[in-house]
CSV table of C-alpha atoms in Angstrom, one decimal:
chain,number,residue,atom,x,y,z
A,1,MET,CA,32.0,110.7,65.6
A,2,PRO,CA,34.1,109.2,63.1
A,3,TYR,CA,37.6,108.2,61.7
A,4,LYS,CA,41.0,107.1,62.1
A,5,ASN,CA,44.3,108.5,62.0
A,6,SER,CA,45.6,108.2,58.9
A,7,SER,CA,49.6,105.9,59.3
A,8,HIS,CA,52.4,104.2,57.3
A,9,LEU,CA,56.1,102.8,57.6
A,10,ARG,CA,58.7,100.7,57.0
A,11,VAL,CA,60.3,99.0,53.9
A,12,CYS,CA,62.6,97.6,51.5
A,13,GLY,CA,66.4,97.5,51.0
A,14,CYS,CA,69.0,98.1,48.6
A,15,ALA,CA,72.4,98.0,48.4
A,16,ASP,CA,73.9,101.0,45.7
A,17,ASN,CA,74.0,103.8,47.1
A,18,LYS,CA,71.3,105.5,44.6
A,19,CYS,CA,68.8,103.6,45.7
A,20,ARG,CA,69.6,103.3,49.1
A,21,GLN,CA,69.2,107.6,49.1
A,22,VAL,CA,65.6,107.0,47.4
A,23,ILE,CA,64.9,104.7,50.3
A,24,SER,CA,66.1,107.3,53.0
A,25,THR,CA,63.8,109.0,52.0
A,26,GLY,CA,60.8,106.8,51.7
A,27,LEU,CA,61.7,105.8,55.0
A,28,LEU,CA,61.3,109.6,56.1
A,29,PHE,CA,58.0,110.4,55.1
A,30,ALA,CA,56.7,107.3,56.0
A,31,THR,CA,58.0,107.3,60.3
A,32,LEU,CA,56.3,110.8,59.6
A,33,LEU,CA,53.0,108.9,59.6
A,34,SER,CA,54.1,105.8,61.6
A,35,ASN,CA,53.6,107.9,64.7
A,36,SER,CA,51.0,105.5,65.8
A,37,ALA,CA,52.2,102.7,63.4
A,38,VAL,CA,49.4,101.2,61.4
A,39,ALA,CA,46.7,102.2,64.2
A,40,ASP,CA,43.9,104.1,63.9
A,41,ASN,CA,42.7,107.2,66.4
A,42,GLU,CA,41.4,106.0,69.2
A,43,ASN,CA,39.0,108.5,69.9
A,44,VAL,CA,37.2,107.9,66.6
A,45,ALA,CA,37.3,104.2,66.8
A,46,ALA,CA,35.2,104.0,69.6
A,47,ALA,CA,32.6,106.5,68.2
A,48,ILE,CA,32.0,104.3,65.0
A,49,ASN,CA,32.8,100.8,66.2
A,50,SER,CA,29.8,98.5,67.0
A,51,LYS,CA,29.3,97.6,70.8
A,52,THR,CA,26.8,94.8,70.0
A,53,SER,CA,29.7,92.7,68.3
A,54,HIS,CA,32.1,91.1,69.3
A,55,TRP,CA,34.1,91.7,66.1
A,56,SER,CA,35.7,95.0,65.2
A,57,GLY,CA,38.4,96.6,62.5
A,58,TYR,CA,38.9,98.6,59.6
A,59,VAL,CA,40.2,98.4,56.2
A,60,SER,CA,42.2,102.6,54.7
A,61,ALA,CA,43.3,103.0,51.5
A,62,SER,CA,45.2,106.6,51.2
A,63,VAL,CA,47.0,108.5,49.1
A,64,THR,CA,50.1,111.1,50.1
A,65,SER,CA,52.4,113.2,49.4
A,66,ASN,CA,54.9,116.1,49.6
A,67,THR,CA,55.1,119.7,48.0
A,68,PHE,CA,58.3,118.9,46.3
A,69,GLU,CA,58.1,118.8,42.6
A,70,GLN,CA,57.9,115.3,41.3
A,71,SER,CA,61.5,115.7,39.4
A,72,ALA,CA,63.2,116.9,42.9
A,73,PRO,CA,64.9,114.0,44.5
A,74,SER,CA,62.9,114.6,47.7
A,75,SER,CA,59.6,114.6,46.1
A,76,TYR,CA,57.5,111.8,47.5
A,77,GLN,CA,53.9,110.3,46.4
A,78,ALA,CA,52.3,107.2,48.0
A,79,VAL,CA,49.5,104.8,47.7
A,80,SER,CA,48.7,102.9,50.8
A,81,GLY,CA,46.5,100.6,52.3
A,82,SER,CA,46.4,99.0,56.1
A,83,GLY,CA,43.6,96.8,57.9
A,84,ARG,CA,43.2,95.8,61.5
A,85,ILE,CA,41.0,92.7,62.8
A,86,GLY,CA,40.2,92.6,66.7
A,87,TYR,CA,38.0,90.5,68.9
A,88,ARG,CA,37.5,91.9,72.1
A,89,ASP,CA,35.1,89.9,75.6
A,90,THR,CA,34.8,90.5,79.3
A,91,TRP,CA,38.8,89.6,79.3
A,92,GLY,CA,39.6,91.9,77.2
A,93,SER,CA,40.7,92.2,73.3
A,94,ILE,CA,43.4,91.0,70.8
A,95,ARG,CA,44.1,92.7,67.9
A,96,VAL,CA,46.0,92.1,64.5
A,97,SER,CA,47.3,95.3,62.5
A,98,THR,CA,49.2,95.4,59.2
A,99,GLY,CA,49.4,97.1,55.7
A,100,GLY,CA,51.7,98.5,53.4
A,101,GLU,CA,52.4,101.1,50.8
A,102,ILE,CA,53.6,102.0,47.0
A,103,GLU,CA,55.5,104.6,46.4
A,104,THR,CA,54.7,105.8,43.1
A,105,HIS,CA,57.2,108.7,42.2
A,106,HIS,CA,60.3,106.0,42.9
A,107,ASN,CA,58.7,102.8,42.2
A,108,GLU,CA,59.3,101.4,45.2
A,109,SER,CA,57.1,99.1,47.9
A,110,TYR,CA,56.9,99.2,51.6
A,111,PHE,CA,55.2,96.9,54.1
A,112,TYR,CA,54.6,97.0,57.6
A,113,ASP,CA,55.4,94.8,60.4
A,114,THR,CA,52.6,93.0,61.3
A,115,PHE,CA,50.9,94.1,65.6
A,116,LEU,CA,50.1,91.6,67.6
A,117,GLU,CA,48.3,92.7,70.7
A,118,TYR,CA,46.0,92.3,73.5
A,119,ARG,CA,44.0,95.2,75.4
A,120,THR,CA,42.9,95.1,79.1
A,121,PRO,CA,39.0,95.8,79.7
A,122,THR,CA,37.9,100.0,79.8
A,123,ALA,CA,38.4,100.5,83.6
A,124,GLN,CA,36.5,103.7,84.7
A,125,LEU,CA,38.3,106.3,86.8
A,126,GLY,CA,35.2,108.2,87.3
A,127,ASP,CA,32.6,109.9,85.1
A,128,ASN,CA,34.9,111.2,82.1
A,129,TRP,CA,37.9,109.1,82.6
A,130,SER,CA,38.6,106.0,81.4
A,131,TYR,CA,41.8,104.0,81.5
A,132,ILE,CA,43.3,100.5,78.9
A,133,GLY,CA,46.3,98.9,79.0
A,134,SER,CA,48.2,97.2,76.2
A,135,ALA,CA,50.5,95.0,75.1
A,136,GLY,CA,52.1,93.9,71.9
A,137,VAL,CA,54.6,93.1,69.3
A,138,TYR,CA,55.8,93.7,66.4
A,139,LEU,CA,56.7,90.3,64.0
A,140,PRO,CA,59.1,90.7,61.6
A,141,THR,CA,57.3,90.6,58.6
A,142,SER,CA,58.4,93.2,56.4
A,143,HIS,CA,61.4,93.1,54.1
A,144,THR,CA,63.3,95.4,56.2
A,145,SER,CA,63.4,94.1,59.5
A,146,LYS,CA,63.7,90.7,58.2
A,147,GLU,CA,67.3,91.9,56.7
A,148,ASN,CA,67.9,92.9,59.4
A,149,LYS,CA,67.2,90.0,61.3
A,150,LEU,CA,64.7,91.4,64.1
A,151,ARG,CA,63.1,89.0,66.2
A,152,ALA,CA,60.3,90.6,67.7
A,153,ALA,CA,59.9,94.4,68.7
A,154,PRO,CA,57.9,94.0,71.8
A,155,ARG,CA,55.8,97.0,73.0
A,156,LEU,CA,54.1,98.1,76.4
A,157,ALA,CA,51.4,101.0,76.1
A,158,GLY,CA,48.9,103.0,77.8
A,159,TYR,CA,45.6,105.3,77.2
A,160,LEU,CA,44.2,107.6,79.9
A,161,PHE,CA,40.9,109.0,78.1
A,162,TYR,CA,38.9,112.0,79.2
A,163,ARG,CA,35.3,112.6,77.3
A,164,PRO,CA,33.8,115.4,79.1
A,165,SER,CA,31.1,115.5,76.4
A,166,GLN,CA,29.9,113.9,72.9
A,167,ASN,CA,31.7,116.7,70.8
A,168,TRP,CA,35.1,116.7,72.9
A,169,ASN,CA,37.4,113.8,73.5
A,170,PHE,CA,40.7,113.4,74.2
A,171,TYR,CA,43.8,111.2,75.6
A,172,ILE,CA,47.3,110.6,76.0
A,173,SER,CA,49.2,107.5,75.6
A,174,PRO,CA,53.2,106.6,76.9
A,175,ARG,CA,54.3,104.1,74.9
A,176,ILE,CA,57.9,101.8,75.4
A,177,LYS,CA,59.0,99.0,72.9
A,178,TYR,CA,62.1,97.4,72.6
A,179,ASN,CA,63.7,95.9,69.4
A,180,ALA,CA,65.0,92.8,69.9
A,181,TYR,CA,67.7,92.2,66.7
A,182,GLN,CA,70.3,89.4,66.0
A,183,TYR,CA,72.9,91.6,65.7
A,184,GLU,CA,73.5,95.5,67.1
A,185,THR,CA,74.6,97.4,63.9
A,186,GLY,CA,73.5,96.9,60.1
A,187,ARG,CA,75.7,95.1,57.4
A,188,HIS,CA,76.0,99.7,56.2
A,189,GLY,CA,77.4,100.5,59.7
A,190,GLU,CA,74.0,101.9,60.9
A,191,HIS,CA,73.3,101.8,64.7
A,192,PHE,CA,69.9,99.8,65.4
A,193,VAL,CA,67.6,101.5,67.7
A,194,GLU,CA,67.5,99.3,71.1
A,195,HIS,CA,64.5,101.3,72.6
A,196,ARG,CA,62.2,103.9,72.1
A,197,ILE,CA,59.7,105.4,74.3
A,198,ASP,CA,56.9,108.2,73.0
A,199,ILE,CA,54.5,109.7,74.4
A,200,LEU,CA,51.3,110.7,72.5
A,201,ALA,CA,48.6,113.5,73.1
A,202,ASP,CA,45.2,113.1,70.7
A,203,MET,CA,42.2,115.8,70.8
A,204,THR,CA,39.3,114.9,68.5
A,205,TRP,CA,36.1,117.5,68.7
A,206,GLN,CA,33.1,117.2,66.5
A,207,PHE,CA,32.0,120.4,65.2
A,208,ILE,CA,28.9,119.3,63.2
A,209,ASP,CA,27.2,116.3,63.1
A,210,ASN,CA,29.5,113.5,61.2
A,211,TRP,CA,32.4,116.3,61.0
A,212,TYR,CA,35.6,116.0,63.0
A,213,LEU,CA,38.8,117.7,63.7
A,214,ASP,CA,41.5,115.8,65.0
A,215,ILE,CA,45.1,117.1,66.2
A,216,ASN,CA,47.7,114.6,67.3
A,217,GLY,CA,51.1,115.3,68.5
A,218,SER,CA,53.8,113.0,69.9
A,219,TYR,CA,57.6,113.0,71.4
A,220,ALA,CA,59.8,110.2,71.1
A,221,MET,CA,62.9,109.3,72.4
A,222,ALA,CA,65.0,106.7,71.3
A,223,LYS,CA,67.8,105.1,71.5
A,224,ALA,CA,70.9,103.0,70.2
A,225,PHE,CA,72.7,100.0,70.8
A,226,ASN,CA,75.9,100.9,72.9
A,227,THR,CA,75.0,104.5,73.2
A,228,ASN,CA,74.1,107.1,75.8
A,229,ARG,CA,72.7,109.0,73.6
A,230,TYR,CA,68.6,109.8,72.6
A,231,ASP,CA,67.2,111.3,69.5
A,232,ASN,CA,64.2,113.1,70.4
A,233,ARG,CA,62.0,114.3,67.6
A,234,PHE,CA,58.2,115.4,68.1
A,235,THR,CA,55.7,114.7,65.4
A,236,ILE,CA,51.9,117.0,64.8
A,237,SER,CA,49.0,115.9,62.8
A,238,GLU,CA,46.4,117.5,61.9
A,239,GLU,CA,42.9,116.1,60.4
A,240,ILE,CA,40.0,116.5,59.2
A,241,GLY,CA,37.2,113.8,58.4
A,242,TRP,CA,34.1,112.9,57.4
A,243,SER,CA,31.3,110.3,57.9
A,244,PHE,CA,29.9,110.5,54.7
A,245,SER,CA,27.8,107.1,55.5
A,246,PRO,CA,27.5,104.9,58.4
A,247,ASN,CA,31.3,103.4,59.1
A,248,TRP,CA,32.5,105.3,56.5
A,249,VAL,CA,35.1,108.1,57.0
A,250,ALA,CA,37.3,110.6,54.1
A,251,ALA,CA,39.6,112.3,56.1
A,252,ILE,CA,42.3,115.1,54.7
A,253,GLY,CA,45.2,115.7,57.0
A,254,HIS,CA,49.0,117.4,57.2
A,255,ASN,CA,51.9,115.1,59.2
A,256,ASN,CA,55.2,116.9,60.3
A,257,SER,CA,58.1,116.0,62.4
A,258,GLY,CA,61.0,117.8,63.9
A,259,TYR,CA,63.3,118.8,66.4
A,260,PHE,CA,62.2,121.5,69.0
A,261,TYR,CA,65.9,122.7,68.3
A,262,ASP,CA,67.4,122.2,65.0
A,263,PRO,CA,71.5,121.6,65.6
A,264,ASP,CA,71.9,121.9,61.7
A,265,ARG,CA,69.7,125.1,61.4
A,266,GLY,CA,70.9,127.4,64.5
A,267,ALA,CA,69.9,127.9,67.7
A,268,SER,CA,66.5,130.7,66.0
A,269,HIS,CA,65.2,126.7,64.2
A,270,GLY,CA,63.0,124.7,66.0
A,271,PHE,CA,59.9,123.2,65.1
A,272,GLU,CA,58.0,124.5,62.6
A,273,VAL,CA,54.0,123.2,62.1
A,274,TYR,CA,54.9,123.2,57.8
A,275,ASP,CA,57.7,122.4,57.0
A,276,GLU,CA,58.5,121.9,53.4
A,277,ARG,CA,61.8,119.1,53.8
A,278,ASN,CA,59.6,117.1,56.3
A,279,SER,CA,55.9,118.2,55.7
A,280,VAL,CA,53.5,115.8,54.3
A,281,PHE,CA,49.6,115.5,53.2
A,282,TYR,CA,47.3,112.9,52.6
A,283,LEU,CA,43.7,111.8,51.6
A,284,SER,CA,42.8,108.2,53.1
A,285,ILE,CA,38.9,106.3,53.0
A,286,THR,CA,38.4,103.9,55.9
A,287,LYS,CA,35.7,101.5,56.5
A,288,TYR,CA,35.3,100.3,59.8
A,289,LEU,CA,33.9,96.6,60.1
């Protein structure tokens, strides 16, 4: 088995309305791909990482696009890179992940917040079940986080794995993240998210030697400061990957995010697997260390 789930995030700020509109478009699609924000697919990484070394990680490059014509304001094309380095021992593991992207259509650069994480050793819960705990913090290294005075964003998570065979792998991962901003609202009146709860589920199937299909879905609940309202959003992605050489994986995928019920479009309109407004497609190549 192979690979990693492509991911993208964040960005820079701007003062005039046109620039902010362009950036908000980039943020929308960047957010769609950042469901596991700068994190790789756990099933594929476990299959491809060396079991003999204390060190692990990856470097990845990808190109991303939606289906709007390039002349359209909502057109989105980007080139991105991300990476992670980790050290593991009997006490668990320490990981550092980071990356960034260039939105080629609007000529804007986006940087990710660096994620520093500790993971517990794997605990076996039976022949096919295992569990890992995670505690980490997003450091404000992106332009947006610095501009918005984000001090840090701690995150707690867990991973429950079910691996019934070499060809089938599943996991579910609940996560809670708190954003420690210096202020509760931005300069332009936007309300910052105080905390966010995610539940992510993933299925990986190795259907032929060196080929896999991965389907990943998550449900996120985000609450802004000084509100009791939760913004709920569902994201799903599908990816086909090929391990064409030891520790190398190429993949093609689709990612879409939306609401189960869309109040702007009426009761009969909810989440769709493909939606031109939100769907993006990507090609990626990853080298596992």
